[in-house]
Coordinates of C-alpha atoms in Angstrom, one line a residue:
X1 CA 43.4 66.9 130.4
X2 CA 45.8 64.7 128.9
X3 CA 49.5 65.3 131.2
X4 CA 52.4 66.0 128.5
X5 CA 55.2 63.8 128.1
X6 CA 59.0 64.2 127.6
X7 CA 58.1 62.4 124.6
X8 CA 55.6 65.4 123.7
X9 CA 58.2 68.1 125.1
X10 CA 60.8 67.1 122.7
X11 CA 58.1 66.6 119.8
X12 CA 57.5 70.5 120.3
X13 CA 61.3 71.4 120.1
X14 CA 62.3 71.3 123.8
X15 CA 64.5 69.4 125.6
X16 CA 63.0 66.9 128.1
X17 CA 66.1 66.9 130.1
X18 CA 67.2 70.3 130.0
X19 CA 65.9 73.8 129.5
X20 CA 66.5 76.0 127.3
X21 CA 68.0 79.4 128.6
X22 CA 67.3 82.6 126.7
X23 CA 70.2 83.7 124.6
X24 CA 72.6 86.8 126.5
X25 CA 72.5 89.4 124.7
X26 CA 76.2 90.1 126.1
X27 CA 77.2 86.9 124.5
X28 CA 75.7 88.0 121.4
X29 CA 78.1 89.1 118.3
X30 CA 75.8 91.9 116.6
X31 CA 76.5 92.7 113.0
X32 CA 79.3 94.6 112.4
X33 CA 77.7 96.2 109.3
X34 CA 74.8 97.2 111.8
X35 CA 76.3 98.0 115.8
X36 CA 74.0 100.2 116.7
X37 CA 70.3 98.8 114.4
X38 CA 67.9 100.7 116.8
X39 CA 70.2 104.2 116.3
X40 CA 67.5 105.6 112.9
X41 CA 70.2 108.6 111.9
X42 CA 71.6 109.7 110.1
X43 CA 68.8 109.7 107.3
X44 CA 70.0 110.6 103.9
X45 CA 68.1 113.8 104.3
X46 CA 70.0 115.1 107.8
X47 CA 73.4 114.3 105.9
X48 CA 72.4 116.5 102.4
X49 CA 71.9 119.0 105.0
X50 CA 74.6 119.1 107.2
X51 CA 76.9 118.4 103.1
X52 CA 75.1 121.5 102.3
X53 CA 75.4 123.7 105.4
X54 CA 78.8 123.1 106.1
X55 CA 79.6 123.3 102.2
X56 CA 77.7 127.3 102.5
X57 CA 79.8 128.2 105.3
X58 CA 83.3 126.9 104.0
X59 CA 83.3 125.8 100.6
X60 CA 84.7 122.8 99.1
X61 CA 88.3 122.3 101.0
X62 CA 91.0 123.0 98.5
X63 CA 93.4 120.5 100.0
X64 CA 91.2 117.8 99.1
X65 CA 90.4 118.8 95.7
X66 CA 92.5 116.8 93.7
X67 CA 91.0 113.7 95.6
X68 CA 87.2 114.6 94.2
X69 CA 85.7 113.2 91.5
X70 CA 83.4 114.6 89.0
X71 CA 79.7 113.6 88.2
X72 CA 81.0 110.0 86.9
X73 CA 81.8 108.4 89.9
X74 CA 84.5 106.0 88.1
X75 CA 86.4 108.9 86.8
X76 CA 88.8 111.2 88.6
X77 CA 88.2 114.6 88.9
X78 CA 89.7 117.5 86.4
X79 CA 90.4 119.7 89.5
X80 CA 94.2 119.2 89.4
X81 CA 96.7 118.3 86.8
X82 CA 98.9 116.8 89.5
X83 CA 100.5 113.4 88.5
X84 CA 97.7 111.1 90.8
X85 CA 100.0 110.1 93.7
X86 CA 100.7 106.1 93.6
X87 CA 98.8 104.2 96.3
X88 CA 101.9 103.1 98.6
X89 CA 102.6 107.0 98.8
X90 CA 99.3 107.6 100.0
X91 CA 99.5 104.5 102.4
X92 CA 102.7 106.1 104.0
X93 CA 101.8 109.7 104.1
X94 CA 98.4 108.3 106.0
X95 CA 100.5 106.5 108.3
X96 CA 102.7 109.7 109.0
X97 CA 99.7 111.7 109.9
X98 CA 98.4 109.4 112.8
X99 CA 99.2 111.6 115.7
X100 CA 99.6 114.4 114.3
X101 CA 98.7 117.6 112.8
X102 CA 98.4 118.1 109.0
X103 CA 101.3 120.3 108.8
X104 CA 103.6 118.2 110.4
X105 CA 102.8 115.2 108.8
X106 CA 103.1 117.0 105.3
X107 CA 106.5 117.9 106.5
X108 CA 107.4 114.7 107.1
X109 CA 106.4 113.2 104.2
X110 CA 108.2 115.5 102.2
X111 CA 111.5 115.5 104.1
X112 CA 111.1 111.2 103.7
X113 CA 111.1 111.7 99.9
X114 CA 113.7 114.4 99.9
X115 CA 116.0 112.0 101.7
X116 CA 115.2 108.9 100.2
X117 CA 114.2 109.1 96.2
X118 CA 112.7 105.4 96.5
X119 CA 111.1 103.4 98.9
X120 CA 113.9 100.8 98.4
X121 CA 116.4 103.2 99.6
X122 CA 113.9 103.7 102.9
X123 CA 113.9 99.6 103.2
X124 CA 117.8 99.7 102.7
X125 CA 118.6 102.2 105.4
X126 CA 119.6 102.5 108.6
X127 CA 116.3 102.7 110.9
X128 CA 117.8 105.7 112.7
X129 CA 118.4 107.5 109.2
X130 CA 114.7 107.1 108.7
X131 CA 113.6 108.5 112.0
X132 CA 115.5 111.5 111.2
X133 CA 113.8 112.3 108.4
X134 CA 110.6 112.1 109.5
X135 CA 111.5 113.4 113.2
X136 CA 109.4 116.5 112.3
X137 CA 106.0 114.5 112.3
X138 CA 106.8 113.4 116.0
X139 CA 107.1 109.4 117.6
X140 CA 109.3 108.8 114.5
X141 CA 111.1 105.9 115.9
X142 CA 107.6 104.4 115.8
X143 CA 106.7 105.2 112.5
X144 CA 110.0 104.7 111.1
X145 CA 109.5 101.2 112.4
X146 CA 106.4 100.4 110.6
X147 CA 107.3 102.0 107.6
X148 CA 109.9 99.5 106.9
X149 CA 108.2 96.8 108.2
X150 CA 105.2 97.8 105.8
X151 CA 107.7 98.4 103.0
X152 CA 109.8 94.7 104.2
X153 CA 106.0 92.8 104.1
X154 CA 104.8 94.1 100.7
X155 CA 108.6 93.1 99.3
X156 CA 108.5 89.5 101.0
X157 CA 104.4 88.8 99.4
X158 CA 104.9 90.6 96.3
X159 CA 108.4 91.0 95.0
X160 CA 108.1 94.5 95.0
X161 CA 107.1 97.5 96.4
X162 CA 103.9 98.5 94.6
X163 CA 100.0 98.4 95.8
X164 CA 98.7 99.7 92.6
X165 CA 97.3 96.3 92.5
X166 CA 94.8 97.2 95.0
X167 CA 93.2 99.3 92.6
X168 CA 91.2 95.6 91.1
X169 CA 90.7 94.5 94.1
X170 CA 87.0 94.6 95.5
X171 CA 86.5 96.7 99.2
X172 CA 86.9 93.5 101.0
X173 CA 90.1 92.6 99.8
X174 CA 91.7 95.9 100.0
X175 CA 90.7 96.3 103.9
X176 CA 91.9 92.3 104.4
X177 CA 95.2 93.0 102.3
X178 CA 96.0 96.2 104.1
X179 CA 94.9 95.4 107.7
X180 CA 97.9 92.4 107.7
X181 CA 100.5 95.0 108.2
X182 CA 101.5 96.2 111.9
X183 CA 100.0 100.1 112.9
X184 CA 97.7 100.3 109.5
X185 CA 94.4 100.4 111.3
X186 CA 90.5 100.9 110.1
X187 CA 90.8 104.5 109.8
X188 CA 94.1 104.3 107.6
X189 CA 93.0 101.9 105.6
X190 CA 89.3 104.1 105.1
X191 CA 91.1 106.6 104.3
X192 CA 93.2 105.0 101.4
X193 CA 90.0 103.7 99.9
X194 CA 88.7 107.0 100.0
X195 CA 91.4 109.2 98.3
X196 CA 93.9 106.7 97.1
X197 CA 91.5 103.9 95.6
X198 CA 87.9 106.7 95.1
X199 CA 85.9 104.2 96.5
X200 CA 82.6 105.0 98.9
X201 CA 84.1 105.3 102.3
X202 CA 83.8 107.0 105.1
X203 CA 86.7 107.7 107.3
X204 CA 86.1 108.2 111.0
X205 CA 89.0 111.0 112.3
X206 CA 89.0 112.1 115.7
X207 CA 87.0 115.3 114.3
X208 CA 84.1 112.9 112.5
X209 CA 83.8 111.3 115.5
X210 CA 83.6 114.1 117.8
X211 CA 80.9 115.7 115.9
X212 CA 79.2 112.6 114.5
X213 CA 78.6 112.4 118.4
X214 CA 77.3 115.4 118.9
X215 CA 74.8 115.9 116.7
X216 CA 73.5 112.5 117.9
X217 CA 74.1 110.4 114.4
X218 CA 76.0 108.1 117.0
X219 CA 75.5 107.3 119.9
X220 CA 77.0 108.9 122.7
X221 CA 79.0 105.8 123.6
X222 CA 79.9 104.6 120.7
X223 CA 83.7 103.7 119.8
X224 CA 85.0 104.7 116.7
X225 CA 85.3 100.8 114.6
X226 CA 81.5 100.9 115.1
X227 CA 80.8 104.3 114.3
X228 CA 83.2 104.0 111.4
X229 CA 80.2 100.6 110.6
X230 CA 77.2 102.6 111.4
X231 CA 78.3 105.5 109.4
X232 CA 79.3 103.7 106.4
X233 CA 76.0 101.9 106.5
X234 CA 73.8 104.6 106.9
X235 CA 75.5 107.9 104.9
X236 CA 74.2 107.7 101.1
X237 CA 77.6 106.7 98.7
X238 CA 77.1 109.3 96.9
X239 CA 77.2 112.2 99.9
X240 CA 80.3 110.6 101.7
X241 CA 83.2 111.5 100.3
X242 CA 82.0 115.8 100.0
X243 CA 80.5 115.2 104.2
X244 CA 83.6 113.4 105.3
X245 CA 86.1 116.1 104.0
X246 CA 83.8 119.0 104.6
X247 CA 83.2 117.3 108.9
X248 CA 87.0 117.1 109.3
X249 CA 87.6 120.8 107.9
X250 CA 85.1 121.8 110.4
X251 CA 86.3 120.0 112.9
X252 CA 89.1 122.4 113.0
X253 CA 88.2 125.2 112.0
X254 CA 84.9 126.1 114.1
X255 CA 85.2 127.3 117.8
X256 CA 82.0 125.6 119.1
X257 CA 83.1 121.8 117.1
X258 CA 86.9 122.3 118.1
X259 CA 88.2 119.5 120.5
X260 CA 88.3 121.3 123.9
X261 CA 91.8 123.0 125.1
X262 CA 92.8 123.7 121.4
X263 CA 94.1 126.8 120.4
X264 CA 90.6 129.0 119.5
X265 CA 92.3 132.4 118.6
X266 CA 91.8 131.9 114.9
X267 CA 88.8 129.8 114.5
X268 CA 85.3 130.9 113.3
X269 CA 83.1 132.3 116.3
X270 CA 80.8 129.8 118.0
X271 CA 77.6 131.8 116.2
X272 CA 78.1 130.9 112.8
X273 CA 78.2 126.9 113.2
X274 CA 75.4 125.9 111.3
X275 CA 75.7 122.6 113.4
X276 CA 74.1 124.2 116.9
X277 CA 70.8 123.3 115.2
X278 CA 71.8 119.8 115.1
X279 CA 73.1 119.2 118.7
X280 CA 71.3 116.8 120.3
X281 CA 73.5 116.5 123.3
X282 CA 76.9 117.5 125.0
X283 CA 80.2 116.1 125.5

């Protein structure tokens, strides 16, 4: 039998001098449209079920309504004749909510625009004038500090304080146009795509992610950026928007889906969470 070579081990792709070491799968980057490829669910069956369950046991939420589109997916929806809310307001009062509850943060929100008419009159402030007004939603010196500084950077790049541009701008662009400003992260800018912009995202909330665990559509240690990927690549467009607002409602509402140590008094008994059947695993 004829002895190879290094002249034959490099004619069949090796290297005569050195050799080659199976990739680390640790070195690896995996996709981040795909983090978790060998995790099958959710199927677009599992989420029209859990849509349809959890829409049977609460209803559409009616805080959301005037978010929801109609049948044509291009058009707003009819639900509301509220004036639609611009997108920098949306931004803001998204950025007021992190780390907080829903009241509070609507408080906020409020008590920002009843102080200040105009986001130039924020900018031109003193930054302890804006924490007050926003002291309700809690770590206000914080979020007063990125509010200007969001409300400086979108002056400086485009003259004036507007995003309504965004609208045109394919998904891409929005997340790489929002995600240069200090304290907007994924989930902020997911949610402004969602409500703000009507386009087919899927927001991960402490609630969706608590729950997304436990009925095993994630795995159970998954963080959220790649559960916010794997859910957005495997729930159908078409079902996200109705599951997302419907998982966060339940979220807080339901005993048995409640984050542990929460006040339980008033929500729905641990019995009639259609999700039980689901549950793959604990906490």
């Amino acid at each position: 039998m004829k002895k190879k070579t290094q002249s034959d081990a490099f004619m069949m792709g090796g290297n005569p001098k050195k050799r080659k070491l199976a990739p680390n799968p640790a070195n690896s980057s995996a996709d981040p449209a795909e983090p978790y490829p060998d995790h099958l669910g959710p199927t677009a069956d599992a989420c029209r079920a859990v849509r349809d369950d959890l829409m049977s046991l609460h209803g559409f939420p009616k805080e959301f309504l005037k978010y929801r589109r109609t049948n044509d997916r291009s058009q707003p929806s009819d639900a509301t004749n509220e004036e639609e809310e611009t997108v920098l307001d949306g931004l803001i009062c998204t950025l007021l909510s992190q780390n907080t509850t829903d009241s509070n943060s609507r408080r906020a929100f409020a008590s920002l625009k009843s102080v200040f008419p105009t986001w130039k009159d924020v900018l031109a402030a003193e930054a302890k004038e804006v924490e007050d007004a926003i002291r309700c939603g809690g770590l206000a010196a914080t979020k007063a500090l990125r509010i200007r500084g969001l409300l400086r950077g979108i002056l400086e790049r485009k003259g004036e304080m507007c995003l309504e541009y965004l609208r045109r701008l394919p998904v891409h662009e929005v997340k790489a146009e929002l995600s240069q400003f200090k304290g907007i992260g994924p989930k902020t800018v997911a949610c402004v795509l969602m409500f703000q912009l009507r386009r087919d995202d899927f927001p991960v909330d402490t609630h969706v992610f608590r729950i997304a665990k436990s009925i095993g559509w994630i795995p159970s240690g998954a963080d959220r950026e790649k559960a916010y990927h794997h859910l957005n690549k495997r729930i159908p467009d078409d079902l996200k928007f109705d599951l997302n607002c419907l998982l966060v409602t339940h979220g807080k509402l339901c005993q048995s889906c409640a984050a542990k140590g929460r006040d339980r008094k008033t929500r729905a008994p641990h019995e009639s969470c259609p999700l039980t059947r689901y549950c793959c695993h604990s906490e």
